[in-house]
């Protein structure tokens, strides 16, 4: 992948801040959503209101732990395949993270710019819609998301840990975690998945057929690649390939971020009661919705 020194620099700074931050002080709330103080500030959110998106920006929207680093890698490889130029990360790619001056600096960046984000649909800057940037939305089943999220907190030495999985589960179900509730994020997006310039991709589908998923992503963003190029990117984007390079691409946090990369790891942590609670919540929020059907809960989340 591209030279990610800025990327790693930013992650290292966030980890450094995390060392001094207790879990009880990790979150601040902005417009009703909790964000980690180690990565987000209200000044940056205010500056984001005036961010000027371009029509050829590539927006990658996901709730945390749905595979955004995977898609970032795939998209930067697609750009490389068609332009022969390595996609450079002059800023940390998550739009809402960083200092409030970053949007000024981003004005100088060449197109296409990749904008990853965990923001809920209604918190995205209006210029993304006004200027018709394409948005790829990545979803993953809520049980594996919760488990991945919990491990990230409790495995990375410098990130505040939860007392137990049960404690994390309670907070996750209440939406008292970074970037708020999975379910609010999902119902918000559910209403926009068929909008012009929006495409949904599932972590589980990508896992089951990586080459087909990469082809869909390439087609959506208008990148024309040969079958051989798709196969090459596919081989470089497996979990094993990305995990092997994770220290180089993401620094100290890499091996924790690329942890297991499987479907169904929830079976190692969820109790029967927690499974029932999750199913109730899923039904309450997503039963009968288009996203609810597309997430294939019965295949990926039922014991
Ligand atoms: N190539 C590939 N194949 C399969 N799975 C992959 C891949 N790359 C990342 N991952 C898994 O995605 C999980 C991390 O998600 P995110 O990148 O969205 O995390 S973050 O919110 O940006 O911190 C995290 O999931 P878990 O392993 O279950 O914790 C990663 O392992």
mmCIF file of C-alpha atoms and ligand atoms in Angstrom:
data_model
loop_
_atom_site.group_PDB
_atom_site.id
_atom_site.type_symbol
_atom_site.label_atom_id
_atom_site.label_comp_id
_atom_site.label_asym_id
_atom_site.label_seq_id
_atom_site.Cartn_x
_atom_site.Cartn_y
_atom_site.Cartn_z
ATOM 1 C CA UNK A 1 0.000 0.000 0.000
ATOM 2 C CA UNK A 2 0.995 3.651 -0.182
ATOM 3 C CA UNK A 3 3.476 5.340 2.135
ATOM 4 C CA UNK A 4 1.348 5.643 5.206
ATOM 5 C CA UNK A 5 3.663 7.496 7.500
ATOM 6 C CA UNK A 6 1.001 10.154 8.207
ATOM 7 C CA UNK A 7 -1.515 7.407 8.723
ATOM 8 C CA UNK A 8 0.707 5.625 11.274
ATOM 9 C CA UNK A 9 1.736 8.915 12.857
ATOM 10 C CA UNK A 10 -1.910 9.736 13.504
ATOM 11 C CA UNK A 11 -2.669 6.292 14.967
ATOM 12 C CA UNK A 12 0.387 6.507 17.226
ATOM 13 C CA UNK A 13 -0.702 9.933 18.499
ATOM 14 C CA UNK A 14 -4.190 8.608 19.257
ATOM 15 C CA UNK A 15 -2.662 5.651 21.127
ATOM 16 C CA UNK A 16 -0.438 7.990 23.097
ATOM 17 C CA UNK A 17 -3.503 10.043 24.156
ATOM 18 C CA UNK A 18 -5.341 6.803 25.000
ATOM 19 C CA UNK A 19 -2.665 5.843 27.522
ATOM 20 C CA UNK A 20 -3.690 8.736 29.729
ATOM 21 C CA UNK A 21 -7.428 8.314 29.206
ATOM 22 C CA UNK A 22 -9.579 6.224 31.520
ATOM 23 C CA UNK A 23 -12.624 4.491 30.009
ATOM 24 C CA UNK A 24 -14.871 6.788 32.059
ATOM 25 C CA UNK A 25 -13.327 9.793 30.252
ATOM 26 C CA UNK A 26 -13.009 8.288 26.782
ATOM 27 C CA UNK A 27 -16.185 9.706 25.249
ATOM 28 C CA UNK A 28 -17.566 13.128 24.529
ATOM 29 C CA UNK A 29 -20.956 13.657 22.974
ATOM 30 C CA UNK A 30 -21.468 15.735 19.865
ATOM 31 C CA UNK A 31 -24.996 16.171 18.500
ATOM 32 C CA UNK A 32 -26.178 13.180 20.524
ATOM 33 C CA UNK A 33 -23.455 10.690 19.500
ATOM 34 C CA UNK A 34 -20.503 9.563 21.676
ATOM 35 C CA UNK A 35 -17.054 9.864 20.069
ATOM 36 C CA UNK A 36 -13.601 9.042 21.497
ATOM 37 C CA UNK A 37 -11.766 12.144 22.777
ATOM 38 C CA UNK A 38 -8.552 10.532 21.538
ATOM 39 C CA UNK A 39 -9.656 10.847 17.893
ATOM 40 C CA UNK A 40 -12.378 13.491 17.554
ATOM 41 C CA UNK A 41 -12.956 17.077 18.710
ATOM 42 C CA UNK A 42 -15.937 19.397 18.536
ATOM 43 C CA UNK A 43 -13.768 21.968 16.653
ATOM 44 C CA UNK A 44 -13.145 19.414 13.907
ATOM 45 C CA UNK A 45 -16.867 18.597 13.724
ATOM 46 C CA UNK A 46 -17.667 22.298 13.372
ATOM 47 C CA UNK A 47 -15.058 22.692 10.629
ATOM 48 C CA UNK A 48 -16.485 19.617 8.877
ATOM 49 C CA UNK A 49 -19.749 21.491 8.229
ATOM 50 C CA UNK A 50 -17.868 23.578 5.680
ATOM 51 C CA UNK A 51 -15.971 20.693 4.091
ATOM 52 C CA UNK A 52 -16.257 20.870 0.318
ATOM 53 C CA UNK A 53 -16.660 17.393 -1.177
ATOM 54 C CA UNK A 54 -15.877 16.763 -4.847
ATOM 55 C CA UNK A 55 -17.959 14.717 -7.248
ATOM 56 C CA UNK A 56 -15.039 12.305 -7.691
ATOM 57 C CA UNK A 57 -14.381 11.812 -3.969
ATOM 58 C CA UNK A 58 -14.639 8.164 -2.940
ATOM 59 C CA UNK A 59 -16.652 7.922 0.277
ATOM 60 C CA UNK A 60 -16.389 4.704 2.318
ATOM 61 C CA UNK A 61 -19.028 4.722 5.065
ATOM 62 C CA UNK A 62 -19.215 2.121 7.817
ATOM 63 C CA UNK A 63 -19.941 1.603 11.473
ATOM 64 C CA UNK A 64 -16.678 0.751 13.326
ATOM 65 C CA UNK A 65 -15.365 -2.788 12.898
ATOM 66 C CA UNK A 66 -17.290 -3.510 9.697
ATOM 67 C CA UNK A 67 -14.116 -3.748 7.588
ATOM 68 C CA UNK A 68 -13.277 -0.171 6.639
ATOM 69 C CA UNK A 69 -9.520 -0.827 6.546
ATOM 70 C CA UNK A 70 -10.153 -3.737 4.213
ATOM 71 C CA UNK A 71 -12.153 -1.600 1.787
ATOM 72 C CA UNK A 72 -9.641 1.251 2.037
ATOM 73 C CA UNK A 73 -6.939 -1.158 0.964
ATOM 74 C CA UNK A 74 -9.020 -2.514 -1.920
ATOM 75 C CA UNK A 75 -9.926 0.929 -3.201
ATOM 76 C CA UNK A 76 -6.354 2.210 -3.020
ATOM 77 C CA UNK A 77 -5.218 -0.880 -4.959
ATOM 78 C CA UNK A 78 -7.920 -0.214 -7.566
ATOM 79 C CA UNK A 79 -6.666 3.352 -7.946
ATOM 80 C CA UNK A 80 -3.120 2.068 -8.321
ATOM 81 C CA UNK A 81 -4.181 -0.476 -10.945
ATOM 82 C CA UNK A 82 -5.818 2.141 -13.157
ATOM 83 C CA UNK A 83 -3.483 5.096 -12.594
ATOM 84 C CA UNK A 84 -0.166 3.351 -11.827
ATOM 85 C CA UNK A 85 0.218 5.923 -9.048
ATOM 86 C CA UNK A 86 0.305 4.738 -5.455
ATOM 87 C CA UNK A 87 -2.519 6.272 -3.473
ATOM 88 C CA UNK A 88 -0.840 8.518 -0.969
ATOM 89 C CA UNK A 89 -2.362 9.100 2.483
ATOM 90 C CA UNK A 90 -1.445 12.695 3.195
ATOM 91 C CA UNK A 91 -3.954 12.673 6.097
ATOM 92 C CA UNK A 92 -5.514 10.035 8.292
ATOM 93 C CA UNK A 93 -8.311 8.865 5.967
ATOM 94 C CA UNK A 94 -11.190 8.951 8.481
ATOM 95 C CA UNK A 95 -12.901 12.219 7.585
ATOM 96 C CA UNK A 96 -14.056 13.227 11.070
ATOM 97 C CA UNK A 97 -10.752 12.432 12.831
ATOM 98 C CA UNK A 98 -7.872 14.850 13.165
ATOM 99 C CA UNK A 99 -7.371 18.550 13.667
ATOM 100 C CA UNK A 100 -9.790 21.187 12.435
ATOM 101 C CA UNK A 101 -7.330 22.484 9.809
ATOM 102 C CA UNK A 102 -7.279 19.200 7.893
ATOM 103 C CA UNK A 103 -10.102 20.231 5.545
ATOM 104 C CA UNK A 104 -8.083 23.261 4.433
ATOM 105 C CA UNK A 105 -5.105 21.026 3.656
ATOM 106 C CA UNK A 106 -7.355 18.545 1.848
ATOM 107 C CA UNK A 107 -8.278 21.228 -0.688
ATOM 108 C CA UNK A 108 -4.793 20.755 -2.180
ATOM 109 C CA UNK A 109 -5.021 16.992 -2.539
ATOM 110 C CA UNK A 110 -5.346 15.519 -6.030
ATOM 111 C CA UNK A 111 -8.457 13.582 -7.034
ATOM 112 C CA UNK A 112 -9.671 11.046 -6.338
ATOM 113 C CA UNK A 113 -9.587 11.527 -2.554
ATOM 114 C CA UNK A 114 -10.646 8.593 -0.379
ATOM 115 C CA UNK A 115 -12.860 9.686 2.512
ATOM 116 C CA UNK A 116 -13.496 6.942 5.039
ATOM 117 C CA UNK A 117 -16.082 7.746 7.688
ATOM 118 C CA UNK A 118 -18.000 6.179 10.577
ATOM 119 C CA UNK A 119 -20.502 9.055 10.693
ATOM 120 C CA UNK A 120 -24.186 8.298 10.701
ATOM 121 C CA UNK A 121 -25.901 9.267 7.442
ATOM 122 C CA UNK A 122 -27.463 12.432 8.845
ATOM 123 C CA UNK A 123 -24.122 13.661 10.217
ATOM 124 C CA UNK A 124 -22.295 13.570 6.865
ATOM 125 C CA UNK A 125 -21.383 16.968 5.428
ATOM 126 C CA UNK A 126 -24.054 18.165 2.987
ATOM 127 C CA UNK A 127 -21.558 18.776 0.175
ATOM 128 C CA UNK A 128 -21.135 14.998 -0.252
ATOM 129 C CA UNK A 129 -24.760 14.817 -1.414
ATOM 130 C CA UNK A 130 -24.856 18.191 -3.144
ATOM 131 C CA UNK A 131 -21.801 17.343 -5.240
ATOM 132 C CA UNK A 132 -22.915 13.747 -5.784
ATOM 133 C CA UNK A 133 -19.838 11.931 -4.496
ATOM 134 C CA UNK A 134 -20.256 8.147 -4.671
ATOM 135 C CA UNK A 135 -20.685 6.425 -1.308
ATOM 136 C CA UNK A 136 -19.860 2.778 -0.677
ATOM 137 C CA UNK A 137 -21.493 1.607 2.563
ATOM 138 C CA UNK A 138 -19.975 -1.427 4.273
ATOM 139 C CA UNK A 139 -22.018 -3.455 6.743
ATOM 140 C CA UNK A 140 -21.224 -6.495 8.859
ATOM 141 C CA UNK A 141 -23.436 -8.568 11.134
ATOM 142 C CA UNK A 142 -23.875 -6.925 14.549
ATOM 143 C CA UNK A 143 -22.650 -9.870 16.618
ATOM 144 C CA UNK A 144 -19.225 -10.062 14.971
ATOM 145 C CA UNK A 145 -19.017 -6.264 15.041
ATOM 146 C CA UNK A 146 -19.571 -6.252 18.812
ATOM 147 C CA UNK A 147 -16.965 -8.972 19.368
ATOM 148 C CA UNK A 148 -14.388 -7.242 17.155
ATOM 149 C CA UNK A 149 -15.039 -3.928 18.941
ATOM 150 C CA UNK A 150 -14.635 -5.537 22.366
ATOM 151 C CA UNK A 151 -11.348 -7.217 21.437
ATOM 152 C CA UNK A 152 -9.976 -3.977 20.034
ATOM 153 C CA UNK A 153 -10.557 -2.259 23.371
ATOM 154 C CA UNK A 154 -9.341 -5.100 25.500
ATOM 155 C CA UNK A 155 -6.441 -6.398 23.387
ATOM 156 C CA UNK A 156 -4.639 -3.178 22.424
ATOM 157 C CA UNK A 157 -2.518 -2.384 25.483
ATOM 158 C CA UNK A 158 -2.940 1.424 25.257
ATOM 159 C CA UNK A 159 -6.701 1.569 24.639
ATOM 160 C CA UNK A 160 -9.007 1.725 27.695
ATOM 161 C CA UNK A 161 -10.359 -1.745 28.469
ATOM 162 C CA UNK A 162 -13.769 -2.898 29.654
ATOM 163 C CA UNK A 163 -14.064 -4.930 32.860
ATOM 164 C CA UNK A 164 -15.559 -7.867 30.944
ATOM 165 C CA UNK A 165 -17.293 -8.867 27.716
ATOM 166 C CA UNK A 166 -20.645 -8.640 29.543
ATOM 167 C CA UNK A 167 -19.950 -5.035 30.457
ATOM 168 C CA UNK A 168 -18.984 -4.166 26.880
ATOM 169 C CA UNK A 169 -22.070 -5.950 25.518
ATOM 170 C CA UNK A 170 -24.345 -3.839 27.750
ATOM 171 C CA UNK A 171 -22.745 -0.617 26.535
ATOM 172 C CA UNK A 172 -22.834 -1.737 22.895
ATOM 173 C CA UNK A 173 -26.548 -2.530 23.122
ATOM 174 C CA UNK A 174 -27.191 0.914 24.634
ATOM 175 C CA UNK A 175 -25.128 2.608 21.921
ATOM 176 C CA UNK A 176 -22.724 3.937 24.559
ATOM 177 C CA UNK A 177 -19.617 3.173 22.485
ATOM 178 C CA UNK A 178 -17.563 5.169 19.988
ATOM 179 C CA UNK A 179 -19.745 6.442 17.125
ATOM 180 C CA UNK A 180 -22.905 5.455 18.982
ATOM 181 C CA UNK A 181 -25.436 2.756 18.263
ATOM 182 C CA UNK A 182 -24.955 0.180 15.495
ATOM 183 C CA UNK A 183 -28.724 0.015 15.204
ATOM 184 C CA UNK A 184 -29.229 3.758 14.853
ATOM 185 C CA UNK A 185 -26.470 3.779 12.251
ATOM 186 C CA UNK A 186 -28.242 0.934 10.425
ATOM 187 C CA UNK A 187 -31.779 2.377 10.403
ATOM 188 C CA UNK A 188 -30.399 5.709 9.277
ATOM 189 C CA UNK A 189 -28.639 4.100 6.300
ATOM 190 C CA UNK A 190 -31.491 1.711 5.553
ATOM 191 C CA UNK A 191 -33.525 4.598 4.138
ATOM 192 C CA UNK A 192 -30.772 5.593 1.695
ATOM 193 C CA UNK A 193 -29.332 2.375 0.319
ATOM 194 C CA UNK A 194 -31.159 2.751 -2.968
ATOM 195 C CA UNK A 195 -30.242 6.409 -3.387
ATOM 196 C CA UNK A 196 -28.378 7.460 -6.478
ATOM 197 C CA UNK A 197 -24.588 7.159 -5.903
ATOM 198 C CA UNK A 198 -24.940 4.794 -2.934
ATOM 199 C CA UNK A 199 -23.945 1.130 -2.917
ATOM 200 C CA UNK A 200 -24.050 -1.400 -0.094
ATOM 201 C CA UNK A 201 -21.447 -4.112 0.327
ATOM 202 C CA UNK A 202 -21.450 -6.767 3.030
ATOM 203 C CA UNK A 203 -18.352 -7.898 4.895
ATOM 204 C CA UNK A 204 -19.667 -11.468 4.776
ATOM 205 C CA UNK A 205 -20.213 -11.398 1.002
ATOM 206 C CA UNK A 206 -16.724 -10.046 0.470
ATOM 207 C CA UNK A 207 -15.348 -12.780 2.683
ATOM 208 C CA UNK A 208 -17.234 -15.447 0.738
ATOM 209 C CA UNK A 209 -16.241 -14.187 -2.711
ATOM 210 C CA UNK A 210 -13.525 -11.554 -2.585
ATOM 211 C CA UNK A 211 -12.894 -11.297 -6.336
ATOM 212 C CA UNK A 212 -16.608 -10.812 -7.063
ATOM 213 C CA UNK A 213 -16.827 -8.117 -4.375
ATOM 214 C CA UNK A 214 -13.779 -6.297 -5.720
ATOM 215 C CA UNK A 215 -15.304 -6.373 -9.222
ATOM 216 C CA UNK A 216 -18.519 -4.834 -7.868
ATOM 217 C CA UNK A 217 -16.563 -2.105 -6.088
ATOM 218 C CA UNK A 218 -14.538 -1.395 -9.240
ATOM 219 C CA UNK A 219 -17.699 -1.195 -11.366
ATOM 220 C CA UNK A 220 -19.422 1.103 -8.878
ATOM 221 C CA UNK A 221 -16.555 3.591 -8.886
ATOM 222 C CA UNK A 222 -16.057 3.273 -12.647
ATOM 223 C CA UNK A 223 -12.623 1.610 -12.585
ATOM 224 C CA UNK A 224 -12.060 -0.614 -15.589
ATOM 225 C CA UNK A 225 -9.847 -3.593 -14.746
ATOM 226 C CA UNK A 226 -9.011 -6.891 -16.396
ATOM 227 C CA UNK A 227 -9.910 -10.175 -14.721
ATOM 228 C CA UNK A 228 -6.220 -10.689 -14.063
ATOM 229 C CA UNK A 229 -5.919 -7.338 -12.268
ATOM 230 C CA UNK A 230 -8.942 -8.210 -10.121
ATOM 231 C CA UNK A 231 -7.331 -11.535 -9.215
ATOM 232 C CA UNK A 232 -4.066 -9.818 -8.275
ATOM 233 C CA UNK A 233 -5.862 -7.342 -5.980
ATOM 234 C CA UNK A 234 -7.887 -10.174 -4.528
ATOM 235 C CA UNK A 235 -4.720 -12.107 -3.606
ATOM 236 C CA UNK A 236 -3.298 -8.984 -1.940
ATOM 237 C CA UNK A 237 -6.512 -8.325 0.000
ATOM 238 C CA UNK A 238 -7.074 -11.603 1.821
ATOM 239 C CA UNK A 239 -7.009 -11.414 5.594
ATOM 240 C CA UNK A 240 -3.737 -13.359 5.701
ATOM 241 C CA UNK A 241 -2.039 -11.061 3.179
ATOM 242 C CA UNK A 242 -3.167 -7.918 4.989
ATOM 243 C CA UNK A 243 -2.391 -9.254 8.441
ATOM 244 C CA UNK A 244 1.143 -10.168 7.345
ATOM 245 C CA UNK A 245 1.769 -6.543 6.375
ATOM 246 C CA UNK A 246 -0.235 -4.949 9.177
ATOM 247 C CA UNK A 247 2.701 -3.622 11.164
ATOM 248 C CA UNK A 248 4.126 -2.002 8.051
ATOM 249 C CA UNK A 249 0.788 -0.491 7.008
ATOM 250 C CA UNK A 250 -0.770 0.381 10.400
ATOM 251 C CA UNK A 251 2.106 0.426 12.886
ATOM 252 C CA UNK A 252 1.849 -1.006 16.404
ATOM 253 C CA UNK A 253 -1.943 -1.337 16.265
ATOM 254 C CA UNK A 254 -1.832 -3.374 13.013
ATOM 255 C CA UNK A 255 -1.778 -6.906 14.461
ATOM 256 C CA UNK A 256 -4.695 -6.021 16.801
ATOM 257 C CA UNK A 257 -6.725 -4.393 14.050
ATOM 258 C CA UNK A 258 -6.255 -7.366 11.712
ATOM 259 C CA UNK A 259 -7.220 -9.763 14.484
ATOM 260 C CA UNK A 260 -9.116 -12.768 13.127
ATOM 261 C CA UNK A 261 -11.084 -11.717 10.056
ATOM 262 C CA UNK A 262 -13.752 -14.412 10.352
ATOM 263 C CA UNK A 263 -17.497 -14.790 10.178
ATOM 264 C CA UNK A 264 -19.006 -16.241 13.359
ATOM 265 C CA UNK A 265 -16.393 -15.398 15.988
ATOM 266 C CA UNK A 266 -19.353 -14.171 18.104
ATOM 267 C CA UNK A 267 -19.961 -17.824 19.025
ATOM 268 C CA UNK A 268 -16.916 -17.614 21.313
ATOM 269 C CA UNK A 269 -18.383 -14.830 23.470
ATOM 270 C CA UNK A 270 -22.170 -14.552 23.201
ATOM 271 C CA UNK A 271 -24.257 -16.269 25.857
ATOM 272 C CA UNK A 272 -27.695 -17.605 24.911
ATOM 273 C CA UNK A 273 -29.315 -14.677 26.706
ATOM 274 C CA UNK A 274 -27.157 -12.191 24.822
ATOM 275 C CA UNK A 275 -28.032 -13.897 21.528
ATOM 276 C CA UNK A 276 -31.726 -13.554 22.340
ATOM 277 C CA UNK A 277 -31.308 -9.911 23.306
ATOM 278 C CA UNK A 278 -29.479 -9.185 20.065
ATOM 279 C CA UNK A 279 -32.149 -10.925 18.027
ATOM 280 C CA UNK A 280 -34.869 -8.879 19.742
ATOM 281 C CA UNK A 281 -33.023 -5.681 19.027
ATOM 282 C CA UNK A 282 -32.402 -6.686 15.423
ATOM 283 C CA UNK A 283 -36.111 -7.398 14.959
ATOM 284 C CA UNK A 284 -37.135 -4.176 16.695
ATOM 285 C CA UNK A 285 -34.951 -2.033 14.440
ATOM 286 C CA UNK A 286 -34.513 -3.919 11.197
ATOM 287 C CA UNK A 287 -37.262 -6.547 10.764
ATOM 288 C CA UNK A 288 -39.034 -6.004 7.458
ATOM 289 C CA UNK A 289 -36.457 -3.519 6.195
ATOM 290 C CA UNK A 290 -34.387 -3.866 3.081
ATOM 291 C CA UNK A 291 -31.127 -3.685 5.072
ATOM 292 C CA UNK A 292 -32.465 -6.218 7.572
ATOM 293 C CA UNK A 293 -32.992 -8.715 4.730
ATOM 294 C CA UNK A 294 -29.661 -7.936 3.105
ATOM 295 C CA UNK A 295 -27.699 -8.516 6.344
ATOM 296 C CA UNK A 296 -28.807 -12.199 6.304
ATOM 297 C CA UNK A 297 -29.100 -12.368 10.080
ATOM 298 C CA UNK A 298 -30.415 -15.908 10.001
ATOM 299 C CA UNK A 299 -27.290 -17.157 8.170
ATOM 300 C CA UNK A 300 -24.674 -15.206 10.062
ATOM 301 C CA UNK A 301 -26.095 -14.683 13.550
ATOM 302 C CA UNK A 302 -28.217 -17.644 14.463
ATOM 303 C CA UNK A 303 -26.614 -20.480 16.412
HETATM 304 N N1 LIG B 1 -8.766 -8.697 4.503
HETATM 305 C C1 LIG B 1 -9.630 -8.890 5.492
HETATM 306 N N2 LIG B 1 -10.433 -9.990 5.486
HETATM 307 C C2 LIG B 1 -11.319 -10.206 6.489
HETATM 308 N N3 LIG B 1 -11.474 -9.380 7.550
HETATM 309 C C3 LIG B 1 -10.692 -8.275 7.594
HETATM 310 C C4 LIG B 1 -9.760 -7.973 6.576
HETATM 311 N N4 LIG B 1 -9.148 -6.798 6.901
HETATM 312 C C5 LIG B 1 -9.674 -6.407 8.071
HETATM 313 N N5 LIG B 1 -10.594 -7.279 8.502
HETATM 314 C C6 LIG B 1 -11.350 -7.261 9.767
HETATM 315 O O1 LIG B 1 -12.120 -6.084 9.908
HETATM 316 C C7 LIG B 1 -12.242 -5.778 11.310
HETATM 317 C C8 LIG B 1 -11.772 -4.358 11.553
HETATM 318 O O2 LIG B 1 -12.714 -3.500 10.990
HETATM 319 P P1 LIG B 1 -12.378 -1.976 10.637
HETATM 320 O O3 LIG B 1 -11.222 -1.913 9.729
HETATM 321 O O4 LIG B 1 -13.637 -1.360 10.157
HETATM 322 O O5 LIG B 1 -11.968 -1.407 12.066
HETATM 323 S S1 LIG B 1 -11.972 0.119 12.531
HETATM 324 O O6 LIG B 1 -13.359 0.472 12.890
HETATM 325 O O7 LIG B 1 -11.465 0.943 11.458
HETATM 326 O O8 LIG B 1 -11.089 0.141 13.729
HETATM 327 C C9 LIG B 1 -11.379 -6.792 12.054
HETATM 328 O O9 LIG B 1 -12.251 -7.872 12.420
HETATM 329 P P2 LIG B 1 -11.947 -8.928 13.589
HETATM 330 O O10 LIG B 1 -10.777 -9.735 13.133
HETATM 331 O O11 LIG B 1 -13.190 -9.760 13.706
HETATM 332 O O12 LIG B 1 -11.658 -8.156 14.841
HETATM 333 C C10 LIG B 1 -10.417 -7.198 10.963
HETATM 334 O O13 LIG B 1 -9.757 -8.425 11.163
#
